[in-house]
Coordinates of C-alpha atoms in Angstrom, one line a residue:
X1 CA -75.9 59.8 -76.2
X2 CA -77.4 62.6 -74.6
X3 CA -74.3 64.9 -74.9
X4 CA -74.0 63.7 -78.4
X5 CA -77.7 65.0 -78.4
X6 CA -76.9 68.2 -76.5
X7 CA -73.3 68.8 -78.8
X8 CA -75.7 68.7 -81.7
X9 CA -78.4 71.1 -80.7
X10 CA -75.7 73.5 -80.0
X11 CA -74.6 73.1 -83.6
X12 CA -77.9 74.1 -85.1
X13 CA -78.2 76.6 -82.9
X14 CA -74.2 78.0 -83.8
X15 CA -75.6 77.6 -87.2
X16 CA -78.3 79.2 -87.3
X17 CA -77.4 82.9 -85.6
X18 CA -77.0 85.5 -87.6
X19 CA -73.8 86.0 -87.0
X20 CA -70.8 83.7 -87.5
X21 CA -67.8 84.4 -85.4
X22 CA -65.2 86.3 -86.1
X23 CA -62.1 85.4 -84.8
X24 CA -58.8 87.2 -83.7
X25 CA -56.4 86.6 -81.5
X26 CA -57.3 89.2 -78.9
X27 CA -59.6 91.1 -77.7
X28 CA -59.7 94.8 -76.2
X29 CA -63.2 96.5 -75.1
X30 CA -61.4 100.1 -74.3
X31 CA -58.4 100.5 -77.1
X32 CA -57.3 99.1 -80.3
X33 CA -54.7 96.3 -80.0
X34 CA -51.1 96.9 -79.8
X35 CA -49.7 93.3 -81.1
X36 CA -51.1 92.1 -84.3
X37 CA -52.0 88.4 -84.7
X38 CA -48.7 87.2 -85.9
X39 CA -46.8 88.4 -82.9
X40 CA -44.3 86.0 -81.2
X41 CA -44.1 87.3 -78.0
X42 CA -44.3 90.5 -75.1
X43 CA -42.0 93.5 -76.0
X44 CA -41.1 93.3 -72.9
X45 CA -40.2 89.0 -73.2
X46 CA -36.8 88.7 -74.5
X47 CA -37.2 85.3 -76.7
X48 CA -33.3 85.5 -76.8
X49 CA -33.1 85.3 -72.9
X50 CA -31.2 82.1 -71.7
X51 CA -32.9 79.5 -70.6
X52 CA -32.2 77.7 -67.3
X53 CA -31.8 78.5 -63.2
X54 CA -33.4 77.9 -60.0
X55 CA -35.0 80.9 -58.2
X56 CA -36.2 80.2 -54.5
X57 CA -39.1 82.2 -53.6
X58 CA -41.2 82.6 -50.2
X59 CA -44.1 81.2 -49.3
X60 CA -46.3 82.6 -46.5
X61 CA -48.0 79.0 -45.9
X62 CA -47.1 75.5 -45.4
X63 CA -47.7 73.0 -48.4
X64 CA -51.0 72.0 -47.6
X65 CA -53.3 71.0 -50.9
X66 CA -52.8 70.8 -54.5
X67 CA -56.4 70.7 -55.4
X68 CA -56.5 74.1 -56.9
X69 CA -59.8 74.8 -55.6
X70 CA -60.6 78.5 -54.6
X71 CA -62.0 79.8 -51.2
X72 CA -61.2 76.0 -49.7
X73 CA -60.3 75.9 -46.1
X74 CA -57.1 74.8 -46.5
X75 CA -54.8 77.1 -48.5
X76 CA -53.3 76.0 -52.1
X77 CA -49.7 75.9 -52.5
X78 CA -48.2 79.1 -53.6
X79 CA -47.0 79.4 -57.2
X80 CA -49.8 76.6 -58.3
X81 CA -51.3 78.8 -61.1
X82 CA -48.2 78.3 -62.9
X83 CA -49.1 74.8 -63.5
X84 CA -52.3 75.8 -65.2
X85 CA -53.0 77.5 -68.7
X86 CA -55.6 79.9 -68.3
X87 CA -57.8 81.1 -71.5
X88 CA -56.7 84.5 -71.9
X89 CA -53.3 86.5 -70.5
X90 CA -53.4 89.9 -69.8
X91 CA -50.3 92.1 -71.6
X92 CA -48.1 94.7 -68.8
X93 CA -47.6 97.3 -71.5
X94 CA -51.0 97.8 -72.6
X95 CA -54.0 99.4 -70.9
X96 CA -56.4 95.9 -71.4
X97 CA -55.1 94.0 -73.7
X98 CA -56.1 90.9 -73.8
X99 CA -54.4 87.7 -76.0
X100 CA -55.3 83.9 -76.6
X101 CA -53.1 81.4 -74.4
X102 CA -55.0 78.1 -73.9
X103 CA -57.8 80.0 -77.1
X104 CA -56.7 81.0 -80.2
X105 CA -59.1 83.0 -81.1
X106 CA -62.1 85.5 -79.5
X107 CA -64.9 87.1 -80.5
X108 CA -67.7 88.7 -79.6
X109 CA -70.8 89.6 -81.0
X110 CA -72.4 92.6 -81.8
X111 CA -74.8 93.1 -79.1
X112 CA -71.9 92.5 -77.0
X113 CA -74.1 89.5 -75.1
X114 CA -71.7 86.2 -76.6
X115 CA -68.4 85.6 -76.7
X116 CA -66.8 83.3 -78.4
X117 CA -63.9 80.9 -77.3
X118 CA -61.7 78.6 -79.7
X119 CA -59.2 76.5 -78.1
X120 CA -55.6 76.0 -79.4
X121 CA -55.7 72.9 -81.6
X122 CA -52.4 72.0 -79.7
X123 CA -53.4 72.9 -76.2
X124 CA -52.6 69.4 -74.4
X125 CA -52.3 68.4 -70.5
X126 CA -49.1 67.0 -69.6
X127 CA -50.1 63.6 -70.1
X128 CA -51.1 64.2 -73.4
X129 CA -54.7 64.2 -73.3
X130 CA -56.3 67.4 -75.7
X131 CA -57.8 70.6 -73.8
X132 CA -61.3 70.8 -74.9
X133 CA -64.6 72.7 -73.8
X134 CA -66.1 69.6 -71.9
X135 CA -63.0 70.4 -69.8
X136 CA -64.2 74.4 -69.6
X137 CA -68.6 73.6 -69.1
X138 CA -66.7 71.3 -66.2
X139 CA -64.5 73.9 -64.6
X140 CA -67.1 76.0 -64.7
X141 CA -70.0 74.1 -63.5
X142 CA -67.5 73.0 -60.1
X143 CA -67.1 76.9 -59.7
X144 CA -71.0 77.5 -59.5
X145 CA -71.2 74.6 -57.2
X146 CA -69.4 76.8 -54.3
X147 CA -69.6 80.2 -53.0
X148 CA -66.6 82.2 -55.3
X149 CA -68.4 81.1 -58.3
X150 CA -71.8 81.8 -57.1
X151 CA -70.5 85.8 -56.2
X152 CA -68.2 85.8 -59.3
X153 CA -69.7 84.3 -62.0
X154 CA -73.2 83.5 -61.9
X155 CA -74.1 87.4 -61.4
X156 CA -73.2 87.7 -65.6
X157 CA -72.6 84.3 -66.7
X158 CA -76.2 83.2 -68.2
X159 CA -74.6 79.7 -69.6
X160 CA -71.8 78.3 -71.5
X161 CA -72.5 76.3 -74.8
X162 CA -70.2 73.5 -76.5
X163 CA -70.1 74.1 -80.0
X164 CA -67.8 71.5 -80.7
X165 CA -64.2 70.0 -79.0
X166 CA -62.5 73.5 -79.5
X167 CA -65.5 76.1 -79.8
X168 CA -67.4 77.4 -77.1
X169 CA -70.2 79.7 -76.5
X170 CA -70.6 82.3 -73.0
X171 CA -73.9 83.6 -73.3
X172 CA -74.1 87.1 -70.9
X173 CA -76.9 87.9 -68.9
X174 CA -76.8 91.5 -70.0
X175 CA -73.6 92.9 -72.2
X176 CA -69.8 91.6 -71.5
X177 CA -67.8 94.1 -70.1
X178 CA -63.6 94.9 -70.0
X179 CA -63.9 93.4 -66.4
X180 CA -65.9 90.4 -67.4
X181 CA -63.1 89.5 -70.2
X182 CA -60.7 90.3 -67.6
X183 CA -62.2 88.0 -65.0
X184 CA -61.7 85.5 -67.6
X185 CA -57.6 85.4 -67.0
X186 CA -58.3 83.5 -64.3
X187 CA -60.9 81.3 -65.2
X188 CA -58.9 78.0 -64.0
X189 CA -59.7 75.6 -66.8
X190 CA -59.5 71.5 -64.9
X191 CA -58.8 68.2 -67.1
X192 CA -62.1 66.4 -66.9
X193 CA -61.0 63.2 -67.4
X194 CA -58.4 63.4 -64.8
X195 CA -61.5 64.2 -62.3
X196 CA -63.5 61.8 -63.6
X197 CA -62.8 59.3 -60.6
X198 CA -61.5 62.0 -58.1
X199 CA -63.1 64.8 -56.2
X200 CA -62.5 67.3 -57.3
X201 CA -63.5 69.8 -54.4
X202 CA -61.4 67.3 -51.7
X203 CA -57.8 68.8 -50.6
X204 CA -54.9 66.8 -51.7
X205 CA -51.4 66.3 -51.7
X206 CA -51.6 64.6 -55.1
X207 CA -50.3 66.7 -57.6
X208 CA -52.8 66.8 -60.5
X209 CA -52.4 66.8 -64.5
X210 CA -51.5 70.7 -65.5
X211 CA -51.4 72.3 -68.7
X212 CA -49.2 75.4 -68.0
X213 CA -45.0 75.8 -68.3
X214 CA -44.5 74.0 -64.9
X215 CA -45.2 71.0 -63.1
X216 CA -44.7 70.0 -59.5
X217 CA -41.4 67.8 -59.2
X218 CA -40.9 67.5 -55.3
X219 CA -42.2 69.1 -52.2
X220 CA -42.8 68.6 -48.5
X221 CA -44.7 70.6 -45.7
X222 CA -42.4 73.3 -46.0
X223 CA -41.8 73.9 -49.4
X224 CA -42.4 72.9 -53.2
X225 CA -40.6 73.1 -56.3
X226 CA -42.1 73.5 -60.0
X227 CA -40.0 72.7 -62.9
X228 CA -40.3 73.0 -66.0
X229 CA -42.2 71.1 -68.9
X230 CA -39.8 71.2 -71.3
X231 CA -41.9 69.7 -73.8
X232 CA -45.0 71.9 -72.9
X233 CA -47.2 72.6 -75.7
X234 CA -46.8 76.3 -75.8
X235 CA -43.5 77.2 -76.1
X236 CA -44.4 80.2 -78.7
X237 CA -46.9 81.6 -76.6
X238 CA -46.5 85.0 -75.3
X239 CA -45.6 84.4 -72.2
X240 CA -42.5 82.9 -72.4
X241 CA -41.1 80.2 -69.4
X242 CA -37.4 80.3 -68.8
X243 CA -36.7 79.4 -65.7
X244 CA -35.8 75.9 -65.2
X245 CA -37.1 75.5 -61.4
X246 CA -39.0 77.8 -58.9
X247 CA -39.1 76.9 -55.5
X248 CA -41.3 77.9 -52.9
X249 CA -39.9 77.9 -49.3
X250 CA -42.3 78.3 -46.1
X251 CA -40.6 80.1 -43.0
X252 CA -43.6 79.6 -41.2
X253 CA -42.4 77.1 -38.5
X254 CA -39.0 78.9 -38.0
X255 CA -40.6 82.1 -37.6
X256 CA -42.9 80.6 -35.3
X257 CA -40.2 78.8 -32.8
X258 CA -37.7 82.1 -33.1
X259 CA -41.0 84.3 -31.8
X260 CA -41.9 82.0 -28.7
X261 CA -38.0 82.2 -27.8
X262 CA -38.5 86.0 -28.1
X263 CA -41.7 85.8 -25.9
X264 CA -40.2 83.0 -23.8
X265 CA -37.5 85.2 -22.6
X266 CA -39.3 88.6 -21.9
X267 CA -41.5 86.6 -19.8
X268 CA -38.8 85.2 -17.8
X269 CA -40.2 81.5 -18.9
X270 CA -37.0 80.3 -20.9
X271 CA -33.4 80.3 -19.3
X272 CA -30.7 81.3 -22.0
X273 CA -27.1 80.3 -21.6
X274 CA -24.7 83.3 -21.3
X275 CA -24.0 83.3 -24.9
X276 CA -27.3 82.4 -26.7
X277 CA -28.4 84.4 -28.8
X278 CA -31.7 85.3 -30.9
X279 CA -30.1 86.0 -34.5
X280 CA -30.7 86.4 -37.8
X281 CA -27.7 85.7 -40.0
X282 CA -27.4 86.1 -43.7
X283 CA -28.7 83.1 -44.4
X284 CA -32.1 84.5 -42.9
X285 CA -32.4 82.0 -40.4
X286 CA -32.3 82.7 -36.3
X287 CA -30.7 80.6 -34.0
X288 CA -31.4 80.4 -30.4
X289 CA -31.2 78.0 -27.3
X290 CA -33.9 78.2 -25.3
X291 CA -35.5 76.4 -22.0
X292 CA -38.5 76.1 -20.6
X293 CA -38.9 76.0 -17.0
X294 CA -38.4 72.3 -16.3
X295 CA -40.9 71.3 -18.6
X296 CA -39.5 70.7 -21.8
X297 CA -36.5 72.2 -23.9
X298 CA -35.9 72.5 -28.0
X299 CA -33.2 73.4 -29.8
X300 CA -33.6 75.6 -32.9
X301 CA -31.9 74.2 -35.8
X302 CA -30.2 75.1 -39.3
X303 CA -33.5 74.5 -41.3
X304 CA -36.7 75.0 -41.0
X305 CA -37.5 71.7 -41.4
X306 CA -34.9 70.7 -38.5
X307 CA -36.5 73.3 -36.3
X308 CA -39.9 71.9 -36.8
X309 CA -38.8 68.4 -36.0
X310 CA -37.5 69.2 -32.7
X311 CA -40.9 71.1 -31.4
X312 CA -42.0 69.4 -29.1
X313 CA -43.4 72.2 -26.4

C-alpha cells in the first residue's frame, strides 16, 4: 500500500510539471549526436561479424566474490560487468555520446535539474523477470548505504522518483553535467527481487541473476568463464556480443611459487638439482624444482591450479 501510495504521488507530481518529457534515444551535453534514433549499431560494430570463439583473458586476482558490490574488501571477479546491462553506453567514436541500453529513451529538462529515464519495455533478467525502476531506487539506495556512493553520488543526486514500472525521475541538486550523465554508464542497476531474501552487500560465490550479454557458466579460485546468453534480450543493441565464451585466468598462485623459487635460491635456502631450471615456456608457465632446507619441498606443476595444490611451505 504505501508504495502504491508513494507510485501515485509521483504520478501527480509527473503530471503536473510543466514540462512533459521528451524522449530520444541519446543524449549529448557538449555536441549534437552522431547516430540518429533508428541506428542499429556502432560504425565501428560489424553486425556481419561471425559469431562464436573462446578468448582467455588475464585476471590479476583470484575468483573471490560475485556480489558486484563496489569498494568491498574482497575483490569482484574480473569481467563481471559483462553480466550486467547498465542504463546508458558510452560510443568510441564520438566525443560524449551517450545512447540507451537497458533505457530507451532520455531527457532532460530545461533547467537542466531532471533527467528522465525510460526503460526498455523488453529489458529482462535472465530468468525472465522485467527490469523496472524499483530495481534502479534499489540499486541506488544500496550505493548510498556505503562509502562510493556517499563520495559519488550523493554530492549531486538530490533523489530518484518512480514514475511508473519503466519511467523514472533523477532530480539534481544543482544542474546535471556531461560528467554526471557519464557517471551514469556505470550506474550498476541489481534485480530486487533476486535480493529480496539475500544480502546484498555480503561476498559470495553464488553467481547472481544478470541482465547483460553474458552469464557466469563455470569457474573456480583461479579462473571464470562467461558465456554467452544466447537468448539475451538485447541482441539489437549497440553493443553487439559475439563472442561465445570469455575466460578469465588468474596467474596469481604460479607467479607466486615461481618468485619464492627465485628468492629461495639467491638466498641459498632451496637446493636445485643440476638441471632445474626457472623457465618460462611458451605456454607462459615456469617450471622449477625446488627444496627447502630440510623442512619441506614442492614441486611446481603444469597448471596453476596443480601448482597451488602442492604448496605446502
Amino acid at each position: 500500500m504505501r508504495f502504491a501510495a508513494l507510485a501515485m504521488a509521483s504520478l501527480c507530481a509527473f503530471a503536473a510539471w510543466p514540462e512533459q518529457p521528451a524522449y530520444q534515444h541519446g543524449i549529448s551535453l557538449l555536441h549534437e549526436l552522431k547516430y540518429p534514433a533508428d541506428f542499429e549499431h556502432f560504425d565501428y560494430a560489424n553486425p556481419d561479424a561471425p559469431k562464436g570463439g573462446r578468448v582467455v583473458l588475464s585476471a590479476t586476482a583470484p575468483i573471490h566474490n560475485f556480489s558486484g558490490v563496489r569498494g568491498g574488501q574482497v575483490p569482484n571477479a574480473m569481467g563481471l560487468g559483462r553480466t550486467l546491462d547498465r542504463l546508458l553506453i558510452r560510443s568510441a567514436d564520438e566525443l560524449s555520446g551517450l545512447y540507451g541500453q537497458l533505457v530507451d529513451g532520455v531527457a532532460l529538462s530545461a533547467d537542466r535539474r531532471r533527467l528522465f529515464l525510460r526503460l526498455h519495455a523488453d529489458a529482462r533478467w535472465h530468468d525472465g523477470v522485467p527490469v523496472t525502476t524499483n530495481d534502479m531506487l534499489f540499486s541506488y539506495r544500496e550505493l548510498l548505504a556505503m562509502v562510493f556512493g556517499k563520495v559519488y553520488l550523493e554530492p549531486w543526486i538530490e533523489s530518484l522518483e518512480i514514475v511508473n514500472d519503466r519511467e523514472l525521475a533523477v532530480h539534481h541538486r544543482q544542474a546535471f553535467t556531461n560528467a554526471n550523465l557519464v557517471a551514469l554508464t556505470w550506474f550498476p542497476v541489481r534485480p530486487a527481487h533476486y535480493y529480496a531474501a539475500r544480502d546484498p552487500r555480503e561476498d559470495t560465490l553464488v553467481p547472481p541473476v544478470g541482465s547483460g550479454p553474458y552469464r557466469i557458466a563455470d569457474f573456480d579460485g583461479d579462473y571464470v568463464v562467461y558465456r554467452r546468453v544466447h537468448d539475451y534480450w538485447g541482441p539489437r543493441t549497440p553493443d553487439l556480443p559475439r563472442l561465445d565464451c570469455r575466460r578469465r585466468k588468474s596467474w596469481r598462485c604460479w607467479n607466486r611459487i615461481a618468485t619464492v623459487c627465485r628468492t629461495g635460491y639467491s638466498k641459498s635456502r632451496c637446493d636445485f638439482p643440476e638441471r632445474a631450471t626457472i623457465a618460462r615456456p611458451s605456454n607462459g608457465l615456469a617450471a622449477c624444482w625446488p627444496k627447502r632446507a630440510g623442512r619441506c619441498s614442492a614441486a611446481c606443476w603444469s597448471t596453476p591450479r596443480e601448482a597451488a595444490s602442492c604448496w605446502s611451505c
